Amino acid sequence: DTGVSQDPRHKITKRGQNVTFRCDPISEHNRLYWYRQTLGQGPEFLTYFQNEAQLEKSRLLSDRFSAERPKGSFSTLEIQRTEQGDSAMYLCASSPSDSNNYEQYFGPGTRLTVT
Amino acid sequence: GEDVEQSLFLSVREGDSSVINCTYTDSSSTYLYWYKQEPGAGLQLLTYIFSNMDMKQDQRLTVLLNKKDKHLSLRIADTQTGDSAIYFCAPGQYSSASKIIFGSGTRLSIRP
């Protein structure tokens, strides 16, 4: 297994456009997380899935953000009507459900630049 | 809301020990994680400690927890150039993924 993968690695978009990112977790990891990281900061929690169920969402996740994990495997994060403040690194992580804590395995991230 | 604080920078000489400190406010934290992030890469889990422990050793890494003072530290023995990275402290609770709060990270640089 090659770890958590994310696509694309970089995305440049104009303000107002919609973007979608994909995350493929480590196979057999039932838990999947999305974070946002801005320069000089640690990751900020966005949302969490257990299989296909979205169990937690941050208040940071405005109405313009939506995440799905339809078959409990890969996940997508969509941002509608992007704003310059959305420019950040979007990180995905996964963890096994048989773990009694949230030790997470992170992907390399998708860097979004909104011009 | 809950807060996690770390020093922004630490510079050590190659071969010395590095000690990265972290203070947090959430007394309900049950797991306290340390992650490493190298340039252009995602975060890598280094180690974690349960809140009912005060020390954990894992090869060159030693984690110390002072639960009363809500202070966590990561000691890296015999620091090498490959240890250059940003280190994040992240206290969390078993009950909720959203309660894992990452600090701003400490950038560790190694002097020859």
PDB file of C-alpha atoms in Angstrom:
ATOM      1  CA  ASP A   1       0.000   0.000   0.000  1.00  0.00           C
ATOM      2  CA  THR A   2       1.388   3.384  -0.984  1.00  0.00           C
ATOM      3  CA  GLY A   3      -0.319   5.462   1.658  1.00  0.00           C
ATOM      4  CA  VAL A   4      -2.889   8.210   1.394  1.00  0.00           C
ATOM      5  CA  SER A   5      -2.972   9.866  -2.005  1.00  0.00           C
ATOM      6  CA  GLN A   6      -4.501  13.177  -3.019  1.00  0.00           C
ATOM      7  CA  ASP A   7      -5.280  14.620  -6.412  1.00  0.00           C
ATOM      8  CA  PRO A   8      -4.464  17.120  -7.722  1.00  0.00           C
ATOM      9  CA  ARG A   9      -1.340  18.183  -5.853  1.00  0.00           C
ATOM     10  CA  HIS A  10      -1.719  21.774  -6.986  1.00  0.00           C
ATOM     11  CA  LYS A  11      -4.703  23.743  -8.201  1.00  0.00           C
ATOM     12  CA  ILE A  12      -4.826  27.345  -9.361  1.00  0.00           C
ATOM     13  CA  THR A  13      -8.278  28.746  -9.926  1.00  0.00           C
ATOM     14  CA  LYS A  14      -9.944  32.091 -10.426  1.00  0.00           C
ATOM     15  CA  ARG A  15     -12.154  33.533  -7.746  1.00  0.00           C
ATOM     16  CA  GLY A  16     -15.726  32.379  -8.137  1.00  0.00           C
ATOM     17  CA  GLN A  17     -14.895  29.049  -9.759  1.00  0.00           C
ATOM     18  CA  ASN A  18     -15.703  25.671  -8.215  1.00  0.00           C
ATOM     19  CA  VAL A  19     -12.969  23.169  -7.401  1.00  0.00           C
ATOM     20  CA  THR A  20     -13.029  19.525  -6.343  1.00  0.00           C
ATOM     21  CA  PHE A  21     -10.276  17.555  -4.661  1.00  0.00           C
ATOM     22  CA  ARG A  22     -10.001  13.820  -4.281  1.00  0.00           C
ATOM     23  CA  CYS A  23      -8.516  11.727  -1.491  1.00  0.00           C
ATOM     24  CA  ASP A  24      -7.796   7.993  -1.597  1.00  0.00           C
ATOM     25  CA  PRO A  25      -7.172   6.672   1.916  1.00  0.00           C
ATOM     26  CA  ILE A  26      -5.086   3.695   2.878  1.00  0.00           C
ATOM     27  CA  SER A  27      -7.114   0.643   1.940  1.00  0.00           C
ATOM     28  CA  GLU A  28      -9.133  -0.804   4.834  1.00  0.00           C
ATOM     29  CA  HIS A  29      -8.949   2.479   6.749  1.00  0.00           C
ATOM     30  CA  ASN A  30     -12.530   3.255   7.642  1.00  0.00           C
ATOM     31  CA  ARG A  31     -11.899   6.711   9.056  1.00  0.00           C
ATOM     32  CA  LEU A  32     -11.151   9.674   6.814  1.00  0.00           C
ATOM     33  CA  TYR A  33     -10.481  13.292   7.703  1.00  0.00           C
ATOM     34  CA  TRP A  34     -10.103  16.588   5.878  1.00  0.00           C
ATOM     35  CA  TYR A  35      -7.999  19.456   7.213  1.00  0.00           C
ATOM     36  CA  ARG A  36      -7.018  22.893   5.964  1.00  0.00           C
ATOM     37  CA  GLN A  37      -3.531  24.259   6.610  1.00  0.00           C
ATOM     38  CA  THR A  38      -2.465  27.835   5.975  1.00  0.00           C
ATOM     39  CA  LEU A  39       1.091  29.097   5.964  1.00  0.00           C
ATOM     40  CA  GLY A  40       2.714  29.027   9.370  1.00  0.00           C
ATOM     41  CA  GLN A  41      -0.194  27.244  11.021  1.00  0.00           C
ATOM     42  CA  GLY A  42      -1.057  23.727  12.000  1.00  0.00           C
ATOM     43  CA  PRO A  43      -3.857  21.833  10.290  1.00  0.00           C
ATOM     44  CA  GLU A  44      -7.415  22.871  11.135  1.00  0.00           C
ATOM     45  CA  PHE A  45     -10.069  20.176  11.259  1.00  0.00           C
ATOM     46  CA  LEU A  46     -12.766  20.389   8.584  1.00  0.00           C
ATOM     47  CA  THR A  47     -14.685  17.119   8.605  1.00  0.00           C
ATOM     48  CA  TYR A  48     -14.567  13.414   9.499  1.00  0.00           C
ATOM     49  CA  PHE A  49     -16.084  10.279   7.959  1.00  0.00           C
ATOM     50  CA  GLN A  50     -16.540   6.837   9.411  1.00  0.00           C
ATOM     51  CA  ASN A  51     -17.097   4.702   6.317  1.00  0.00           C
ATOM     52  CA  GLU A  52     -19.578   6.702   4.214  1.00  0.00           C
ATOM     53  CA  ALA A  53     -21.111   8.567   7.152  1.00  0.00           C
ATOM     54  CA  GLN A  54     -20.002  12.144   7.736  1.00  0.00           C
ATOM     55  CA  LEU A  55     -19.942  12.176  11.520  1.00  0.00           C
ATOM     56  CA  GLU A  56     -18.376  15.532  12.315  1.00  0.00           C
ATOM     57  CA  LYS A  57     -18.119  18.901  10.608  1.00  0.00           C
ATOM     58  CA  SER A  58     -16.289  21.997  11.735  1.00  0.00           C
ATOM     59  CA  ARG A  59     -17.929  25.374  11.843  1.00  0.00           C
ATOM     60  CA  LEU A  60     -15.092  26.352   9.483  1.00  0.00           C
ATOM     61  CA  LEU A  61     -16.884  24.322   6.827  1.00  0.00           C
ATOM     62  CA  SER A  62     -19.151  27.002   5.343  1.00  0.00           C
ATOM     63  CA  ASP A  63     -22.049  26.305   3.027  1.00  0.00           C
ATOM     64  CA  ARG A  64     -19.662  26.612   0.094  1.00  0.00           C
ATOM     65  CA  PHE A  65     -17.790  23.501   1.219  1.00  0.00           C
ATOM     66  CA  SER A  66     -19.124  19.996   0.826  1.00  0.00           C
ATOM     67  CA  ALA A  67     -17.462  16.643   1.336  1.00  0.00           C
ATOM     68  CA  GLU A  68     -18.600  13.183   0.330  1.00  0.00           C
ATOM     69  CA  ARG A  69     -17.474   9.629   0.699  1.00  0.00           C
ATOM     70  CA  PRO A  70     -20.192   7.781  -1.196  1.00  0.00           C
ATOM     71  CA  LYS A  71     -18.874   4.221  -1.040  1.00  0.00           C
ATOM     72  CA  GLY A  72     -16.798   4.496   2.073  1.00  0.00           C
ATOM     73  CA  SER A  73     -13.546   4.468   0.108  1.00  0.00           C
ATOM     74  CA  PHE A  74     -12.307   7.631  -1.638  1.00  0.00           C
ATOM     75  CA  SER A  75     -13.597  11.055  -0.655  1.00  0.00           C
ATOM     76  CA  THR A  76     -14.088  14.346  -2.458  1.00  0.00           C
ATOM     77  CA  LEU A  77     -14.023  17.881  -1.094  1.00  0.00           C
ATOM     78  CA  GLU A  78     -15.731  20.522  -3.210  1.00  0.00           C
ATOM     79  CA  ILE A  79     -15.460  24.261  -2.746  1.00  0.00           C
ATOM     80  CA  GLN A  80     -18.020  26.335  -4.608  1.00  0.00           C
ATOM     81  CA  ARG A  81     -17.572  29.988  -5.575  1.00  0.00           C
ATOM     82  CA  THR A  82     -13.978  30.053  -4.358  1.00  0.00           C
ATOM     83  CA  GLU A  83     -12.663  33.116  -2.536  1.00  0.00           C
ATOM     84  CA  GLN A  84      -9.086  34.263  -2.063  1.00  0.00           C
ATOM     85  CA  GLY A  85      -9.326  33.293   1.588  1.00  0.00           C
ATOM     86  CA  ASP A  86      -9.755  29.671   0.511  1.00  0.00           C
ATOM     87  CA  SER A  87      -6.127  29.583  -0.630  1.00  0.00           C
ATOM     88  CA  ALA A  88      -4.493  26.953   1.559  1.00  0.00           C
ATOM     89  CA  MET A  89      -3.185  23.410   1.658  1.00  0.00           C
ATOM     90  CA  TYR A  90      -6.009  20.865   1.963  1.00  0.00           C
ATOM     91  CA  LEU A  91      -4.887  17.736   3.741  1.00  0.00           C
ATOM     92  CA  CYS A  92      -6.581  14.381   3.887  1.00  0.00           C
ATOM     93  CA  ALA A  93      -5.814  11.721   6.487  1.00  0.00           C
ATOM     94  CA  SER A  94      -7.082   8.244   7.277  1.00  0.00           C
ATOM     95  CA  SER A  95      -6.933   5.884  10.204  1.00  0.00           C
ATOM     96  CA  PRO A  96      -8.030   2.332  10.945  1.00  0.00           C
ATOM     97  CA  SER A  97     -11.281   1.936  12.820  1.00  0.00           C
ATOM     98  CA  ASP A  98      -9.863  -0.763  15.067  1.00  0.00           C
ATOM     99  CA  SER A  99      -7.519   1.780  16.555  1.00  0.00           C
ATOM    100  CA  ASN A 100      -8.653   3.105  19.907  1.00  0.00           C
ATOM    101  CA  ASN A 101      -7.392   6.548  19.102  1.00  0.00           C
ATOM    102  CA  TYR A 102      -7.116   8.842  16.111  1.00  0.00           C
ATOM    103  CA  GLU A 103      -3.565   8.134  14.954  1.00  0.00           C
ATOM    104  CA  GLN A 104      -3.785   9.557  11.483  1.00  0.00           C
ATOM    105  CA  TYR A 105      -1.870   8.921   8.285  1.00  0.00           C
ATOM    106  CA  PHE A 106      -1.734  12.048   6.150  1.00  0.00           C
ATOM    107  CA  GLY A 107      -1.589  12.490   2.410  1.00  0.00           C
ATOM    108  CA  PRO A 108       0.734  15.016   0.717  1.00  0.00           C
ATOM    109  CA  GLY A 109      -2.043  17.593   0.385  1.00  0.00           C
ATOM    110  CA  THR A 110      -3.581  19.670  -2.391  1.00  0.00           C
ATOM    111  CA  ARG A 111      -2.333  23.236  -2.546  1.00  0.00           C
ATOM    112  CA  LEU A 112      -5.087  25.579  -3.695  1.00  0.00           C
ATOM    113  CA  THR A 113      -4.326  29.066  -4.970  1.00  0.00           C
ATOM    114  CA  VAL A 114      -7.284  31.343  -5.708  1.00  0.00           C
ATOM    115  CA  THR A 115      -6.394  34.346  -7.880  1.00  0.00           C
TER     116      THR A 115
ATOM    117  CA  GLY B   1     -11.940  27.618  22.246  1.00  0.00           C
ATOM    118  CA  GLU B   2      -9.152  25.272  23.178  1.00  0.00           C
ATOM    119  CA  ASP B   3      -5.601  26.350  22.419  1.00  0.00           C
ATOM    120  CA  VAL B   4      -2.217  24.725  21.821  1.00  0.00           C
ATOM    121  CA  GLU B   5       0.994  26.753  21.945  1.00  0.00           C
ATOM    122  CA  GLN B   6       4.476  25.960  20.717  1.00  0.00           C
ATOM    123  CA  SER B   7       7.649  27.973  20.184  1.00  0.00           C
ATOM    124  CA  LEU B   8       8.051  28.853  16.530  1.00  0.00           C
ATOM    125  CA  PHE B   9      11.727  28.025  16.113  1.00  0.00           C
ATOM    126  CA  LEU B  10      14.438  25.850  17.615  1.00  0.00           C
ATOM    127  CA  SER B  11      18.041  25.589  16.447  1.00  0.00           C
ATOM    128  CA  VAL B  12      20.344  22.845  17.724  1.00  0.00           C
ATOM    129  CA  ARG B  13      23.766  21.513  16.848  1.00  0.00           C
ATOM    130  CA  GLU B  14      23.994  18.179  15.099  1.00  0.00           C
ATOM    131  CA  GLY B  15      24.464  15.425  17.664  1.00  0.00           C
ATOM    132  CA  ASP B  16      22.881  17.400  20.517  1.00  0.00           C
ATOM    133  CA  SER B  17      19.447  16.723  21.965  1.00  0.00           C
ATOM    134  CA  SER B  18      16.448  18.762  20.826  1.00  0.00           C
ATOM    135  CA  VAL B  19      13.578  19.510  23.181  1.00  0.00           C
ATOM    136  CA  ILE B  20      10.348  20.815  21.689  1.00  0.00           C
ATOM    137  CA  ASN B  21       7.763  22.090  24.134  1.00  0.00           C
ATOM    138  CA  CYS B  22       3.997  22.384  23.933  1.00  0.00           C
ATOM    139  CA  THR B  23       1.347  23.735  26.278  1.00  0.00           C
ATOM    140  CA  TYR B  24      -2.368  23.120  25.859  1.00  0.00           C
ATOM    141  CA  THR B  25      -5.569  24.175  27.561  1.00  0.00           C
ATOM    142  CA  ASP B  26      -7.955  21.201  27.146  1.00  0.00           C
ATOM    143  CA  SER B  27      -7.721  19.212  30.361  1.00  0.00           C
ATOM    144  CA  SER B  28      -9.931  16.508  28.790  1.00  0.00           C
ATOM    145  CA  SER B  29      -7.224  15.503  26.317  1.00  0.00           C
ATOM    146  CA  THR B  30      -6.739  11.746  26.375  1.00  0.00           C
ATOM    147  CA  TYR B  31      -4.225  11.250  23.564  1.00  0.00           C
ATOM    148  CA  LEU B  32      -1.414  13.656  22.806  1.00  0.00           C
ATOM    149  CA  TYR B  33       0.275  13.287  19.443  1.00  0.00           C
ATOM    150  CA  TRP B  34       3.478  14.515  17.877  1.00  0.00           C
ATOM    151  CA  TYR B  35       3.634  14.901  14.111  1.00  0.00           C
ATOM    152  CA  LYS B  36       6.541  15.824  11.822  1.00  0.00           C
ATOM    153  CA  GLN B  37       6.162  17.741   8.568  1.00  0.00           C
ATOM    154  CA  GLU B  38       8.975  18.015   6.062  1.00  0.00           C
ATOM    155  CA  PRO B  39       8.899  20.675   3.318  1.00  0.00           C
ATOM    156  CA  GLY B  40       6.240  19.980   0.707  1.00  0.00           C
ATOM    157  CA  ALA B  41       5.019  16.877   2.477  1.00  0.00           C
ATOM    158  CA  GLY B  42       2.079  15.822   4.578  1.00  0.00           C
ATOM    159  CA  LEU B  43       2.293  15.159   8.286  1.00  0.00           C
ATOM    160  CA  GLN B  44       3.910  12.012   9.638  1.00  0.00           C
ATOM    161  CA  LEU B  45       2.851  10.602  12.985  1.00  0.00           C
ATOM    162  CA  LEU B  46       5.937  10.276  15.185  1.00  0.00           C
ATOM    163  CA  THR B  47       4.525   9.097  18.478  1.00  0.00           C
ATOM    164  CA  TYR B  48       1.742   9.668  20.966  1.00  0.00           C
ATOM    165  CA  ILE B  49       1.179   9.323  24.679  1.00  0.00           C
ATOM    166  CA  PHE B  50      -1.927   8.483  26.683  1.00  0.00           C
ATOM    167  CA  SER B  51      -2.931  11.010  29.296  1.00  0.00           C
ATOM    168  CA  ASN B  52      -2.483   8.460  32.086  1.00  0.00           C
ATOM    169  CA  MET B  53       1.234   8.188  31.301  1.00  0.00           C
ATOM    170  CA  ASP B  54       3.948  10.680  32.124  1.00  0.00           C
ATOM    171  CA  MET B  55       6.679   9.360  29.862  1.00  0.00           C
ATOM    172  CA  LYS B  56       7.049   7.331  26.719  1.00  0.00           C
ATOM    173  CA  GLN B  57      10.299   6.390  24.992  1.00  0.00           C
ATOM    174  CA  ASP B  58      10.558   5.249  21.402  1.00  0.00           C
ATOM    175  CA  GLN B  59      14.126   4.884  20.094  1.00  0.00           C
ATOM    176  CA  ARG B  60      15.563   8.417  19.892  1.00  0.00           C
ATOM    177  CA  LEU B  61      12.261  10.013  20.909  1.00  0.00           C
ATOM    178  CA  THR B  62      11.146  10.673  24.481  1.00  0.00           C
ATOM    179  CA  VAL B  63       7.778  12.225  25.261  1.00  0.00           C
ATOM    180  CA  LEU B  64       7.170  13.775  28.647  1.00  0.00           C
ATOM    181  CA  LEU B  65       3.708  14.753  29.862  1.00  0.00           C
ATOM    182  CA  ASN B  66       2.941  16.967  32.834  1.00  0.00           C
ATOM    183  CA  LYS B  67      -0.820  16.695  32.961  1.00  0.00           C
ATOM    184  CA  LYS B  68      -1.181  19.038  35.908  1.00  0.00           C
ATOM    185  CA  ASP B  69       0.568  21.868  34.051  1.00  0.00           C
ATOM    186  CA  LYS B  70      -0.810  20.735  30.650  1.00  0.00           C
ATOM    187  CA  HIS B  71       2.726  20.628  29.284  1.00  0.00           C
ATOM    188  CA  LEU B  72       4.027  18.174  26.729  1.00  0.00           C
ATOM    189  CA  SER B  73       7.558  17.867  25.406  1.00  0.00           C
ATOM    190  CA  LEU B  74       9.327  15.890  22.714  1.00  0.00           C
ATOM    191  CA  ARG B  75      13.004  15.139  23.115  1.00  0.00           C
ATOM    192  CA  ILE B  76      15.015  13.965  20.129  1.00  0.00           C
ATOM    193  CA  ALA B  77      18.344  12.452  21.117  1.00  0.00           C
ATOM    194  CA  ASP B  78      21.415  12.717  18.861  1.00  0.00           C
ATOM    195  CA  THR B  79      19.699  15.137  16.483  1.00  0.00           C
ATOM    196  CA  GLN B  80      20.540  14.534  12.825  1.00  0.00           C
ATOM    197  CA  THR B  81      20.153  16.692   9.711  1.00  0.00           C
ATOM    198  CA  GLY B  82      17.233  14.484   8.692  1.00  0.00           C
ATOM    199  CA  ASP B  83      15.371  15.707  11.756  1.00  0.00           C
ATOM    200  CA  SER B  84      15.037  19.180  10.206  1.00  0.00           C
ATOM    201  CA  ALA B  85      11.292  19.710   9.902  1.00  0.00           C
ATOM    202  CA  ILE B  86       8.296  21.323  11.558  1.00  0.00           C
ATOM    203  CA  TYR B  87       6.995  19.462  14.599  1.00  0.00           C
ATOM    204  CA  PHE B  88       3.347  19.705  15.620  1.00  0.00           C
ATOM    205  CA  CYS B  89       1.894  18.918  18.993  1.00  0.00           C
ATOM    206  CA  ALA B  90      -1.762  17.761  18.814  1.00  0.00           C
ATOM    207  CA  PRO B  91      -3.749  16.945  21.941  1.00  0.00           C
ATOM    208  CA  GLY B  92      -7.026  15.135  21.316  1.00  0.00           C
ATOM    209  CA  GLN B  93      -9.871  13.200  22.867  1.00  0.00           C
ATOM    210  CA  TYR B  94     -11.005   9.682  22.121  1.00  0.00           C
ATOM    211  CA  SER B  95     -14.595  10.780  21.840  1.00  0.00           C
ATOM    212  CA  SER B  96     -14.245  13.208  18.970  1.00  0.00           C
ATOM    213  CA  ALA B  97     -12.052  13.603  15.903  1.00  0.00           C
ATOM    214  CA  SER B  98     -12.799  17.316  15.805  1.00  0.00           C
ATOM    215  CA  LYS B  99     -11.245  17.809  19.203  1.00  0.00           C
ATOM    216  CA  ILE B 100      -7.730  17.106  17.937  1.00  0.00           C
ATOM    217  CA  ILE B 101      -6.183  20.575  17.971  1.00  0.00           C
ATOM    218  CA  PHE B 102      -2.846  21.122  16.267  1.00  0.00           C
ATOM    219  CA  GLY B 103      -0.365  23.687  17.492  1.00  0.00           C
ATOM    220  CA  SER B 104       1.260  26.106  15.040  1.00  0.00           C
ATOM    221  CA  GLY B 105       4.363  23.965  14.902  1.00  0.00           C
ATOM    222  CA  THR B 106       8.011  24.346  15.886  1.00  0.00           C
ATOM    223  CA  ARG B 107      10.532  24.597  13.072  1.00  0.00           C
ATOM    224  CA  LEU B 108      13.645  22.642  14.022  1.00  0.00           C
ATOM    225  CA  SER B 109      16.862  23.539  12.250  1.00  0.00           C
ATOM    226  CA  ILE B 110      20.145  21.728  12.667  1.00  0.00           C
ATOM    227  CA  ARG B 111      23.525  23.482  12.789  1.00  0.00           C
ATOM    228  CA  PRO B 112      26.632  21.560  11.679  1.00  0.00           C
TER     229      PRO B 112
END
